Amino acid sequence: MRVFAQALDLVDDPARVDEYLRHHRAVWPEVTEGLRAIGVRGMRIWRGGTRLFMLVETDDGFDPARYQDYARDPRAQEWDALMRGFQRPAPFAKDGEWWSPLEEVFDLAWFPPSAAATTARHGAQTT
């Protein structure tokens, strides 16, 4: 599995933000089916103010350059156009980027537990 993190902003209008959230409680099946068809296995979006953070989990063979292939269905294209009316690129986006890729800076898995920490966690003495 591969994992991608991306960010963008919502327009700074509370009524539009509420509308965006309502849409995401009832995503059209053509969108979810299209995402699964291109190898997306999980997708979650969080919001802090107007900033959105999206975590995408994909098959190992997923090609991020082909992400827009999910919108082959006209209804998925309609969804994409509708959502863009609520969104704007983050201030750090490069020219032409919509959802901007984020750099991974920490993963707990990079630091396997030490023997002392493992022993202490299980209630045994380390000395």
XYZ file of N, CA and C in Angstrom:
381
model
N 0.837 -1.177 0.000
C 0.000 0.000 0.000
C 0.886 1.245 0.000
N 0.441 2.265 -0.727
C 1.109 3.568 -0.735
C 0.194 4.578 -0.048
N 0.799 5.609 0.531
C 0.040 6.642 1.231
C 0.485 8.006 0.715
N -0.498 8.850 0.422
C -0.243 10.206 -0.055
C -0.986 11.182 0.847
N -0.353 12.309 1.141
C -0.996 13.370 1.917
C -0.995 14.636 1.075
N -2.126 15.332 1.084
C -2.269 16.540 0.280
C -3.072 17.575 1.055
N -2.944 18.831 0.628
C -3.689 19.905 1.284
C -4.186 20.901 0.256
N -5.275 21.548 0.591
C -5.759 22.727 -0.125
C -6.637 23.512 0.815
N -7.131 24.640 0.354
C -7.970 25.493 1.189
C -9.382 25.550 0.642
N -10.313 25.787 1.543
C -11.682 26.100 1.147
C -11.808 27.615 1.039
N -12.774 28.071 0.262
C -13.035 29.504 0.214
C -13.423 29.956 1.624
N -13.075 31.170 1.965
C -13.300 31.673 3.318
C -14.704 32.260 3.432
N -15.689 31.356 3.442
C -17.098 31.740 3.521
C -17.810 30.632 4.300
N -18.222 30.896 5.541
C -18.814 29.844 6.373
C -19.984 29.111 5.717
N -20.815 29.806 4.973
C -21.948 29.144 4.309
C -21.451 28.173 3.245
N -20.419 28.559 2.500
C -19.856 27.675 1.471
C -19.151 26.477 2.114
N -18.471 26.713 3.225
C -17.820 25.608 3.938
C -18.871 24.607 4.394
N -19.968 25.093 4.967
C -21.050 24.197 5.394
C -21.604 23.401 4.220
N -21.754 24.050 3.081
C -22.266 23.362 1.890
C -21.286 22.281 1.429
N -19.999 22.598 1.451
C -18.967 21.626 1.089
C -19.059 20.401 2.003
N -19.194 20.645 3.300
C -19.290 19.540 4.259
C -20.537 18.699 4.011
N -21.647 19.338 3.700
C -22.880 18.590 3.387
C -22.672 17.686 2.176
N -22.026 18.208 1.145
C -21.759 17.385 -0.044
C -20.927 16.153 0.325
N -19.974 16.317 1.221
C -19.096 15.195 1.561
C -19.740 14.175 2.494
N -20.910 14.458 2.982
C -21.658 13.442 3.732
C -22.493 12.580 2.786
N -22.516 12.950 1.505
C -23.304 12.203 0.506
C -22.581 12.226 -0.840
N -21.344 11.738 -0.851
C -20.553 11.724 -2.091
C -21.230 10.817 -3.107
N -21.263 11.270 -4.340
C -21.943 10.526 -5.400
C -21.244 9.192 -5.661
N -22.005 8.132 -5.920
C -21.401 6.805 -6.134
C -20.445 6.764 -7.319
N -20.662 7.577 -8.327
C -19.748 7.590 -9.478
C -18.358 8.061 -9.066
N -18.294 8.887 -8.043
C -17.009 9.375 -7.534
C -16.312 8.271 -6.750
N -17.013 7.672 -5.795
C -16.386 6.635 -4.976
C -16.013 5.413 -5.815
N -16.858 5.053 -6.766
C -16.540 3.922 -7.648
C -15.343 4.243 -8.534
N -15.281 5.477 -9.041
C -14.152 5.888 -9.875
C -12.842 5.866 -9.111
N -12.870 6.308 -7.864
C -11.662 6.289 -7.041
C -11.199 4.856 -6.791
N -12.127 3.987 -6.462
C -11.745 2.586 -6.232
C -11.204 1.944 -7.513
N -11.772 2.312 -8.649
C -11.349 1.723 -9.928
C -9.904 2.063 -10.281
N -9.392 3.199 -9.806
C -8.006 3.562 -10.128
C -7.018 3.104 -9.059
N -7.500 2.408 -8.034
C -6.597 1.857 -7.026
C -6.593 2.571 -5.692
N -7.516 3.505 -5.482
C -7.619 4.162 -4.177
C -8.363 3.210 -3.238
N -7.738 2.866 -2.124
C -8.328 1.935 -1.167
C -8.882 2.657 0.058
N -8.382 3.826 0.312
C -8.871 4.618 1.432
C -8.634 6.087 1.157
N -9.547 6.925 1.611
C -9.392 8.371 1.461
C -10.105 9.028 2.633
N -9.379 9.889 3.319
C -9.956 10.640 4.431
C -9.549 12.096 4.289
N -10.467 12.987 4.649
C -10.197 14.425 4.599
C -10.508 15.016 5.966
N -9.586 15.817 6.478
C -9.775 16.549 7.724
C -9.795 18.042 7.413
N -10.427 18.801 8.305
C -10.497 20.254 8.129
C -10.061 20.952 9.401
N -9.270 21.999 9.232
C -8.909 22.919 10.307
C -9.133 24.318 9.771
N -10.205 24.964 10.192
C -10.551 26.264 9.603
C -10.902 26.070 8.139
N -10.174 26.741 7.271
C -10.410 26.566 5.832
C -9.391 25.626 5.187
N -8.438 25.111 5.953
C -7.433 24.198 5.399
C -7.963 22.774 5.417
N -7.813 22.078 4.297
C -8.163 20.663 4.209
C -6.889 19.841 4.099
N -6.876 18.706 4.779
C -5.789 17.735 4.699
C -6.405 16.420 4.253
N -5.870 15.849 3.181
C -6.403 14.593 2.650
C -5.323 13.517 2.711
N -5.704 12.358 3.229
C -4.838 11.192 3.266
C -5.427 10.162 2.317
N -4.617 9.718 1.362
C -5.068 8.768 0.349
C -4.215 7.509 0.455
N -4.867 6.356 0.588
C -4.188 5.064 0.624
C -4.508 4.340 -0.678
N -3.460 3.840 -1.337
C -3.646 3.248 -2.663
C -2.967 1.888 -2.774
N -3.301 1.208 -3.863
C -2.570 -0.003 -4.227
C -1.111 0.361 -4.486
N -0.221 -0.621 -4.375
C 1.200 -0.380 -4.619
C 1.478 0.154 -6.023
N 0.719 -0.290 -7.012
C 0.964 0.119 -8.394
C 0.322 1.437 -8.793
N -0.269 2.140 -7.844
C -0.966 3.396 -8.146
C 0.000 4.443 -8.688
N -0.424 5.133 -9.760
C 0.368 6.205 -10.364
C -0.319 7.535 -10.074
N 0.256 8.378 -9.202
C -0.392 9.644 -8.857
C -0.632 10.553 -10.065
N 0.168 10.408 -11.098
C -0.015 11.228 -12.297
C -1.330 10.898 -13.001
N -1.901 9.745 -12.696
C -3.152 9.326 -13.342
C -4.360 9.475 -12.416
N -4.209 10.256 -11.368
C -5.288 10.417 -10.391
C -6.590 10.863 -11.042
N -6.524 11.801 -11.973
C -7.747 12.330 -12.585
C -8.488 11.288 -13.422
N -7.901 10.121 -13.631
C -8.608 9.049 -14.343
C -9.881 8.635 -13.609
N -9.958 8.940 -12.312
C -11.178 8.592 -11.574
C -12.390 9.300 -12.174
N -12.168 10.425 -12.829
C -13.265 11.257 -13.338
C -13.596 10.952 -14.794
N -13.424 9.721 -15.207
C -13.818 9.345 -16.574
C -15.328 9.423 -16.749
N -16.047 9.120 -15.705
C -17.507 9.180 -15.743
C -17.944 10.648 -15.731
N -18.887 11.034 -16.599
C -19.331 12.437 -16.625
C -19.844 12.939 -15.275
N -20.453 12.071 -14.512
C -20.965 12.483 -13.199
C -19.803 12.778 -12.245
N -18.722 12.005 -12.321
C -17.537 12.281 -11.502
C -16.884 13.593 -11.939
N -16.900 13.877 -13.231
C -16.384 15.159 -13.727
C -17.216 16.311 -13.176
N -18.526 16.106 -13.119
C -19.423 17.117 -12.569
C -19.102 17.364 -11.089
N -18.854 16.289 -10.343
C -18.483 16.411 -8.934
C -17.201 17.228 -8.797
N -16.204 16.893 -9.608
C -14.920 17.581 -9.548
C -15.104 19.081 -9.788
N -15.877 19.430 -10.794
C -16.129 20.842 -11.099
C -16.886 21.516 -9.951
N -17.854 20.821 -9.385
C -18.621 21.364 -8.266
C -17.713 21.638 -7.071
N -16.845 20.679 -6.729
C -15.965 20.837 -5.573
C -14.980 21.981 -5.776
N -14.508 22.166 -6.986
C -13.562 23.261 -7.253
C -14.173 24.624 -6.963
N -15.478 24.718 -7.003
C -16.140 25.968 -6.660
C -16.058 26.307 -5.178
N -15.720 25.320 -4.358
C -15.584 25.521 -2.916
C -14.125 25.654 -2.495
N -13.222 25.302 -3.378
C -11.815 25.142 -3.025
C -10.940 26.197 -3.691
N -9.738 26.325 -3.135
C -8.693 27.138 -3.757
C -7.357 26.517 -3.358
N -6.350 26.654 -4.195
C -5.050 26.084 -3.837
C -4.524 26.695 -2.535
N -3.782 25.902 -1.788
C -3.137 26.405 -0.571
C -2.093 27.451 -0.958
N -1.749 28.354 -0.056
C -0.775 29.404 -0.386
C 0.575 28.855 -0.839
N 0.928 27.652 -0.428
C 2.216 27.057 -0.789
C 2.140 26.207 -2.056
N 0.989 26.184 -2.723
C 0.833 25.375 -3.943
C 1.735 25.905 -5.054
N 2.266 24.989 -5.834
C 3.035 25.363 -7.021
C 2.061 25.726 -8.131
N 2.564 26.418 -9.140
C 1.719 26.780 -10.281
C 1.050 25.542 -10.854
N -0.253 25.619 -11.042
C -1.001 24.520 -11.643
C -1.443 23.442 -10.673
N -0.982 23.486 -9.420
C -1.403 22.481 -8.440
C -2.756 22.846 -7.864
N -3.551 21.833 -7.605
C -4.798 22.047 -6.879
C -4.592 21.484 -5.481
N -4.759 20.181 -5.299
C -4.365 19.554 -4.041
C -2.843 19.486 -4.059
N -2.182 20.083 -3.087
C -0.716 20.117 -3.049
C -0.180 18.945 -2.240
N 0.776 18.200 -2.807
C 1.374 17.098 -2.052
C 2.132 17.634 -0.837
N 2.075 16.885 0.244
C 2.771 17.255 1.468
C 3.955 16.325 1.685
N 4.999 16.863 2.271
C 6.201 16.094 2.571
C 6.023 15.370 3.903
N 6.303 14.091 3.906
C 6.256 13.333 5.154
C 7.489 13.690 5.978
N 7.277 14.107 7.218
C 8.395 14.514 8.064
C 8.584 13.613 9.284
N 7.614 12.747 9.567
C 7.747 11.835 10.698
C 6.856 10.627 10.484
N 7.376 9.469 10.869
C 6.610 8.225 10.895
C 7.155 7.419 12.072
N 6.312 7.090 13.000
C 6.745 6.329 14.173
C 7.433 5.027 13.764
N 7.027 4.462 12.636
C 7.619 3.208 12.161
C 9.101 3.356 11.818
N 9.578 4.584 11.595
C 11.000 4.798 11.329
C 11.856 4.495 12.559
N 11.232 4.421 13.731
C 11.947 4.275 14.990
C 11.441 3.042 15.728
N 12.025 1.880 15.434
C 11.556 0.667 16.106
C 11.774 0.794 17.612
N 10.916 0.133 18.379
C 11.065 0.233 19.836
C 12.372 -0.396 20.296
N 12.981 0.242 21.276
C 14.205 -0.327 21.846
C 13.812 -1.454 22.797
N 14.746 -2.319 23.100
C 14.468 -3.426 24.017
C 14.063 -2.893 25.388
N 14.730 -1.836 25.860
C 14.414 -1.272 27.179
C 12.996 -0.711 27.196
N 12.611 -0.010 26.142
C 11.270 0.578 26.091
C 10.217 -0.518 26.027
N 10.485 -1.567 25.264
C 9.537 -2.669 25.150
C 9.379 -3.368 26.495
N 10.479 -3.619 27.174
C 10.443 -4.275 28.478
C 9.696 -3.412 29.487
N 9.989 -2.120 29.523
C 9.334 -1.205 30.461
C 7.833 -1.145 30.203
N 7.433 -1.167 28.946
C 6.014 -1.109 28.593
C 5.264 -2.323 29.129
N 5.943 -3.444 29.214
C 5.289 -4.678 29.652
C 5.448 -4.919 31.147
N 5.951 -3.940 31.877
C 5.997 -4.005 33.331
C 7.193 -4.717 33.926
N 8.128 -5.140 33.122
C 9.313 -5.815 33.655
C 10.385 -4.777 33.977
N 11.263 -5.130 34.891
C 12.369 -4.232 35.214
C 13.437 -4.344 34.148
N 14.115 -3.214 33.882
C 15.136 -3.193 32.834
C 16.532 -3.393 33.385
N 16.701 -3.496 34.713
C 18.048 -3.680 35.265
C 18.218 -5.032 35.885
